Amino acid sequence: MARIKIDLPEHFSFNIQIPIRIQDVNYGNHVGNDAILSIMHEARIQYLQSLGYKELDKVANTGLIMADVAMTYKGEGFHGDIFNVAVTAGDFGPFGFDLFYKITTTRDQQPITIAEAKTGMICFDYNTRKIMKLPAAMKAALEL
């Protein structure tokens, strides 16, 4: 069976620590796949905010909408873990870009990779409800 392969970049421009809450844990007693997507969303919001952007920006008309997502799970996460989520942008196109994520934790002084992921982000004008070109200033900020 073919598996998804995500080619992560070597350098990540942003890191955030996110503690795992009890509601992130599923019946398997580990972090659920839906929680991983939610954790990525929080990391993405914080990353964009660090650059002065928001996913939903009706004033500047530089909103973003997620077009696709791919994740590979590498290890289990548990309640009490603190995930380090590294985020960076790449694969720029005329209307958007990809965001790459590497989620890790440290347990018993050992680094553990939890998941690797990528989201395809499209520039979207929420006022007109249409895709738009990636603004040059946004691309420049994301390329740092």
PDB file of C-alpha atoms in Angstrom:
ATOM      1  CA  MET A   1       0.000   0.000   0.000  1.00  0.00           C
ATOM      2  CA  ALA A   2       1.360   3.403  -0.989  1.00  0.00           C
ATOM      3  CA  ARG A   3       1.984   5.874   1.814  1.00  0.00           C
ATOM      4  CA  ILE A   4       1.988   9.664   1.795  1.00  0.00           C
ATOM      5  CA  LYS A   5       5.494  11.095   1.802  1.00  0.00           C
ATOM      6  CA  ILE A   6       6.011  14.680   2.867  1.00  0.00           C
ATOM      7  CA  ASP A   7       9.332  16.257   1.964  1.00  0.00           C
ATOM      8  CA  LEU A   8       9.953  18.633   4.837  1.00  0.00           C
ATOM      9  CA  PRO A   9      12.293  21.591   4.386  1.00  0.00           C
ATOM     10  CA  GLU A  10      15.533  21.630   6.358  1.00  0.00           C
ATOM     11  CA  HIS A  11      14.814  24.979   8.040  1.00  0.00           C
ATOM     12  CA  PHE A  12      11.685  25.994   9.954  1.00  0.00           C
ATOM     13  CA  SER A  13      11.175  29.688  10.620  1.00  0.00           C
ATOM     14  CA  PHE A  14       8.716  29.415  13.545  1.00  0.00           C
ATOM     15  CA  ASN A  15       8.280  27.247  16.645  1.00  0.00           C
ATOM     16  CA  ILE A  16       5.552  27.127  19.262  1.00  0.00           C
ATOM     17  CA  GLN A  17       4.992  24.892  22.272  1.00  0.00           C
ATOM     18  CA  ILE A  18       1.453  23.523  22.708  1.00  0.00           C
ATOM     19  CA  PRO A  19       0.548  21.494  25.817  1.00  0.00           C
ATOM     20  CA  ILE A  20      -1.624  18.443  25.265  1.00  0.00           C
ATOM     21  CA  ARG A  21      -4.961  18.708  27.040  1.00  0.00           C
ATOM     22  CA  ILE A  22      -7.145  15.828  28.186  1.00  0.00           C
ATOM     23  CA  GLN A  23      -9.671  16.622  25.430  1.00  0.00           C
ATOM     24  CA  ASP A  24      -6.909  15.996  22.840  1.00  0.00           C
ATOM     25  CA  VAL A  25      -6.765  12.335  23.915  1.00  0.00           C
ATOM     26  CA  ASN A  26      -9.034   9.750  22.287  1.00  0.00           C
ATOM     27  CA  TYR A  27     -10.297   6.296  23.301  1.00  0.00           C
ATOM     28  CA  GLY A  28      -6.893   4.826  22.360  1.00  0.00           C
ATOM     29  CA  ASN A  29      -5.471   6.902  25.246  1.00  0.00           C
ATOM     30  CA  HIS A  30      -3.279   8.927  22.873  1.00  0.00           C
ATOM     31  CA  VAL A  31      -3.626  12.198  20.962  1.00  0.00           C
ATOM     32  CA  GLY A  32      -6.274  11.779  18.257  1.00  0.00           C
ATOM     33  CA  ASN A  33      -5.781  12.606  14.602  1.00  0.00           C
ATOM     34  CA  ASP A  34      -8.452  15.305  14.831  1.00  0.00           C
ATOM     35  CA  ALA A  35      -6.510  16.911  17.694  1.00  0.00           C
ATOM     36  CA  ILE A  36      -3.329  16.925  15.580  1.00  0.00           C
ATOM     37  CA  LEU A  37      -5.182  18.905  12.897  1.00  0.00           C
ATOM     38  CA  SER A  38      -6.477  21.309  15.550  1.00  0.00           C
ATOM     39  CA  ILE A  39      -2.960  21.724  16.980  1.00  0.00           C
ATOM     40  CA  MET A  40      -1.688  22.498  13.481  1.00  0.00           C
ATOM     41  CA  HIS A  41      -4.426  25.106  13.121  1.00  0.00           C
ATOM     42  CA  GLU A  42      -3.359  26.809  16.361  1.00  0.00           C
ATOM     43  CA  ALA A  43       0.285  26.758  15.252  1.00  0.00           C
ATOM     44  CA  ARG A  44      -0.682  28.204  11.862  1.00  0.00           C
ATOM     45  CA  ILE A  45      -2.654  31.046  13.500  1.00  0.00           C
ATOM     46  CA  GLN A  46       0.297  31.872  15.782  1.00  0.00           C
ATOM     47  CA  TYR A  47       2.774  31.684  12.879  1.00  0.00           C
ATOM     48  CA  LEU A  48       0.725  34.019  10.693  1.00  0.00           C
ATOM     49  CA  GLN A  49       0.175  36.386  13.619  1.00  0.00           C
ATOM     50  CA  SER A  50       3.946  36.541  14.198  1.00  0.00           C
ATOM     51  CA  LEU A  51       4.207  37.872  10.616  1.00  0.00           C
ATOM     52  CA  GLY A  52       1.360  40.355  11.033  1.00  0.00           C
ATOM     53  CA  TYR A  53      -1.262  38.319   9.139  1.00  0.00           C
ATOM     54  CA  LYS A  54      -4.530  36.533   9.920  1.00  0.00           C
ATOM     55  CA  GLU A  55      -6.354  33.733   8.127  1.00  0.00           C
ATOM     56  CA  LEU A  56      -9.505  35.835   8.072  1.00  0.00           C
ATOM     57  CA  ASP A  57      -8.674  39.430   7.218  1.00  0.00           C
ATOM     58  CA  LYS A  58     -11.675  41.232   5.760  1.00  0.00           C
ATOM     59  CA  VAL A  59     -10.022  44.642   6.128  1.00  0.00           C
ATOM     60  CA  ALA A  60      -6.823  44.014   4.158  1.00  0.00           C
ATOM     61  CA  ASN A  61      -8.477  41.368   1.935  1.00  0.00           C
ATOM     62  CA  THR A  62      -5.562  38.989   2.451  1.00  0.00           C
ATOM     63  CA  GLY A  63      -7.432  36.037   3.904  1.00  0.00           C
ATOM     64  CA  LEU A  64      -6.381  32.429   3.572  1.00  0.00           C
ATOM     65  CA  ILE A  65      -8.321  29.244   3.095  1.00  0.00           C
ATOM     66  CA  MET A  66      -6.937  25.714   3.449  1.00  0.00           C
ATOM     67  CA  ALA A  67      -7.236  23.805   0.179  1.00  0.00           C
ATOM     68  CA  ASP A  68      -5.734  20.500   1.300  1.00  0.00           C
ATOM     69  CA  VAL A  69      -3.874  18.751   4.070  1.00  0.00           C
ATOM     70  CA  ALA A  70      -1.540  15.761   4.270  1.00  0.00           C
ATOM     71  CA  MET A  71      -0.276  14.212   7.517  1.00  0.00           C
ATOM     72  CA  THR A  72       1.924  11.326   8.445  1.00  0.00           C
ATOM     73  CA  TYR A  73       1.911  10.024  11.997  1.00  0.00           C
ATOM     74  CA  LYS A  74       5.285   9.003  13.396  1.00  0.00           C
ATOM     75  CA  GLY A  75       4.670   8.488  17.119  1.00  0.00           C
ATOM     76  CA  GLU A  76       2.130   8.687  19.897  1.00  0.00           C
ATOM     77  CA  GLY A  77       1.412  11.766  21.954  1.00  0.00           C
ATOM     78  CA  PHE A  78      -0.109  11.652  25.435  1.00  0.00           C
ATOM     79  CA  HIS A  79      -1.840  13.902  27.933  1.00  0.00           C
ATOM     80  CA  GLY A  80       0.824  16.018  29.636  1.00  0.00           C
ATOM     81  CA  ASP A  81       3.168  16.087  26.638  1.00  0.00           C
ATOM     82  CA  ILE A  82       4.219  19.468  25.344  1.00  0.00           C
ATOM     83  CA  PHE A  83       4.354  19.465  21.579  1.00  0.00           C
ATOM     84  CA  ASN A  84       6.890  21.611  19.779  1.00  0.00           C
ATOM     85  CA  VAL A  85       5.306  22.566  16.475  1.00  0.00           C
ATOM     86  CA  ALA A  86       7.724  23.912  13.871  1.00  0.00           C
ATOM     87  CA  VAL A  87       6.123  25.737  10.933  1.00  0.00           C
ATOM     88  CA  THR A  88       7.476  27.213   7.719  1.00  0.00           C
ATOM     89  CA  ALA A  89       6.189  28.203   4.282  1.00  0.00           C
ATOM     90  CA  GLY A  90       7.310  27.004   0.864  1.00  0.00           C
ATOM     91  CA  ASP A  91       6.220  25.878  -2.608  1.00  0.00           C
ATOM     92  CA  PHE A  92       4.881  29.315  -3.519  1.00  0.00           C
ATOM     93  CA  GLY A  93       2.528  29.705  -6.452  1.00  0.00           C
ATOM     94  CA  PRO A  94       0.603  32.627  -7.914  1.00  0.00           C
ATOM     95  CA  PHE A  95      -2.394  32.090  -5.606  1.00  0.00           C
ATOM     96  CA  GLY A  96      -0.917  30.491  -2.505  1.00  0.00           C
ATOM     97  CA  PHE A  97       1.710  28.368  -0.831  1.00  0.00           C
ATOM     98  CA  ASP A  98       2.226  25.318   1.347  1.00  0.00           C
ATOM     99  CA  LEU A  99       2.817  25.367   5.078  1.00  0.00           C
ATOM    100  CA  PHE A 100       4.958  22.576   6.493  1.00  0.00           C
ATOM    101  CA  TYR A 101       4.719  21.316  10.076  1.00  0.00           C
ATOM    102  CA  LYS A 102       6.953  19.103  12.185  1.00  0.00           C
ATOM    103  CA  ILE A 103       5.449  18.109  15.527  1.00  0.00           C
ATOM    104  CA  THR A 104       7.778  16.720  18.163  1.00  0.00           C
ATOM    105  CA  THR A 105       7.912  16.198  21.900  1.00  0.00           C
ATOM    106  CA  THR A 106      10.533  15.196  24.442  1.00  0.00           C
ATOM    107  CA  ARG A 107       9.789  12.353  26.810  1.00  0.00           C
ATOM    108  CA  ASP A 108      12.335  10.870  29.246  1.00  0.00           C
ATOM    109  CA  GLN A 109      14.960  13.174  27.696  1.00  0.00           C
ATOM    110  CA  GLN A 110      14.339  11.543  24.300  1.00  0.00           C
ATOM    111  CA  PRO A 111      13.118  13.514  21.264  1.00  0.00           C
ATOM    112  CA  ILE A 112      10.071  11.924  19.623  1.00  0.00           C
ATOM    113  CA  THR A 113       8.596  12.895  16.282  1.00  0.00           C
ATOM    114  CA  ILE A 114       4.813  12.801  16.544  1.00  0.00           C
ATOM    115  CA  ALA A 115       3.716  13.918  13.070  1.00  0.00           C
ATOM    116  CA  GLU A 116       4.769  15.641   9.877  1.00  0.00           C
ATOM    117  CA  ALA A 117       2.277  17.554   7.779  1.00  0.00           C
ATOM    118  CA  LYS A 118       1.626  20.029   5.023  1.00  0.00           C
ATOM    119  CA  THR A 119      -1.338  22.294   4.303  1.00  0.00           C
ATOM    120  CA  GLY A 120      -2.034  23.954   0.978  1.00  0.00           C
ATOM    121  CA  MET A 121      -3.081  27.542   1.628  1.00  0.00           C
ATOM    122  CA  ILE A 122      -4.900  29.630  -0.984  1.00  0.00           C
ATOM    123  CA  CYS A 123      -5.295  33.413  -0.782  1.00  0.00           C
ATOM    124  CA  PHE A 124      -8.962  34.208  -0.467  1.00  0.00           C
ATOM    125  CA  ASP A 125     -10.914  37.441  -0.423  1.00  0.00           C
ATOM    126  CA  TYR A 126     -13.659  36.819   2.125  1.00  0.00           C
ATOM    127  CA  ASN A 127     -15.551  39.930   0.960  1.00  0.00           C
ATOM    128  CA  THR A 128     -15.956  38.753  -2.644  1.00  0.00           C
ATOM    129  CA  ARG A 129     -15.695  35.003  -1.767  1.00  0.00           C
ATOM    130  CA  LYS A 130     -13.063  34.483  -4.501  1.00  0.00           C
ATOM    131  CA  ILE A 131      -9.468  33.365  -4.658  1.00  0.00           C
ATOM    132  CA  MET A 132      -6.910  36.082  -5.159  1.00  0.00           C
ATOM    133  CA  LYS A 133      -3.252  36.413  -6.066  1.00  0.00           C
ATOM    134  CA  LEU A 134      -0.683  35.993  -3.321  1.00  0.00           C
ATOM    135  CA  PRO A 135       0.302  39.553  -2.346  1.00  0.00           C
ATOM    136  CA  ALA A 136       4.021  40.245  -2.856  1.00  0.00           C
ATOM    137  CA  ALA A 137       4.395  41.611   0.681  1.00  0.00           C
ATOM    138  CA  MET A 138       2.867  38.464   2.189  1.00  0.00           C
ATOM    139  CA  LYS A 139       5.111  36.231   0.080  1.00  0.00           C
ATOM    140  CA  ALA A 140       8.179  38.220   1.166  1.00  0.00           C
ATOM    141  CA  ALA A 141       7.231  37.865   4.842  1.00  0.00           C
ATOM    142  CA  LEU A 142       6.610  34.119   4.493  1.00  0.00           C
ATOM    143  CA  GLU A 143       9.938  33.555   2.719  1.00  0.00           C
ATOM    144  CA  LEU A 144      11.994  34.733   5.726  1.00  0.00           C
TER     145      LEU A 144
END
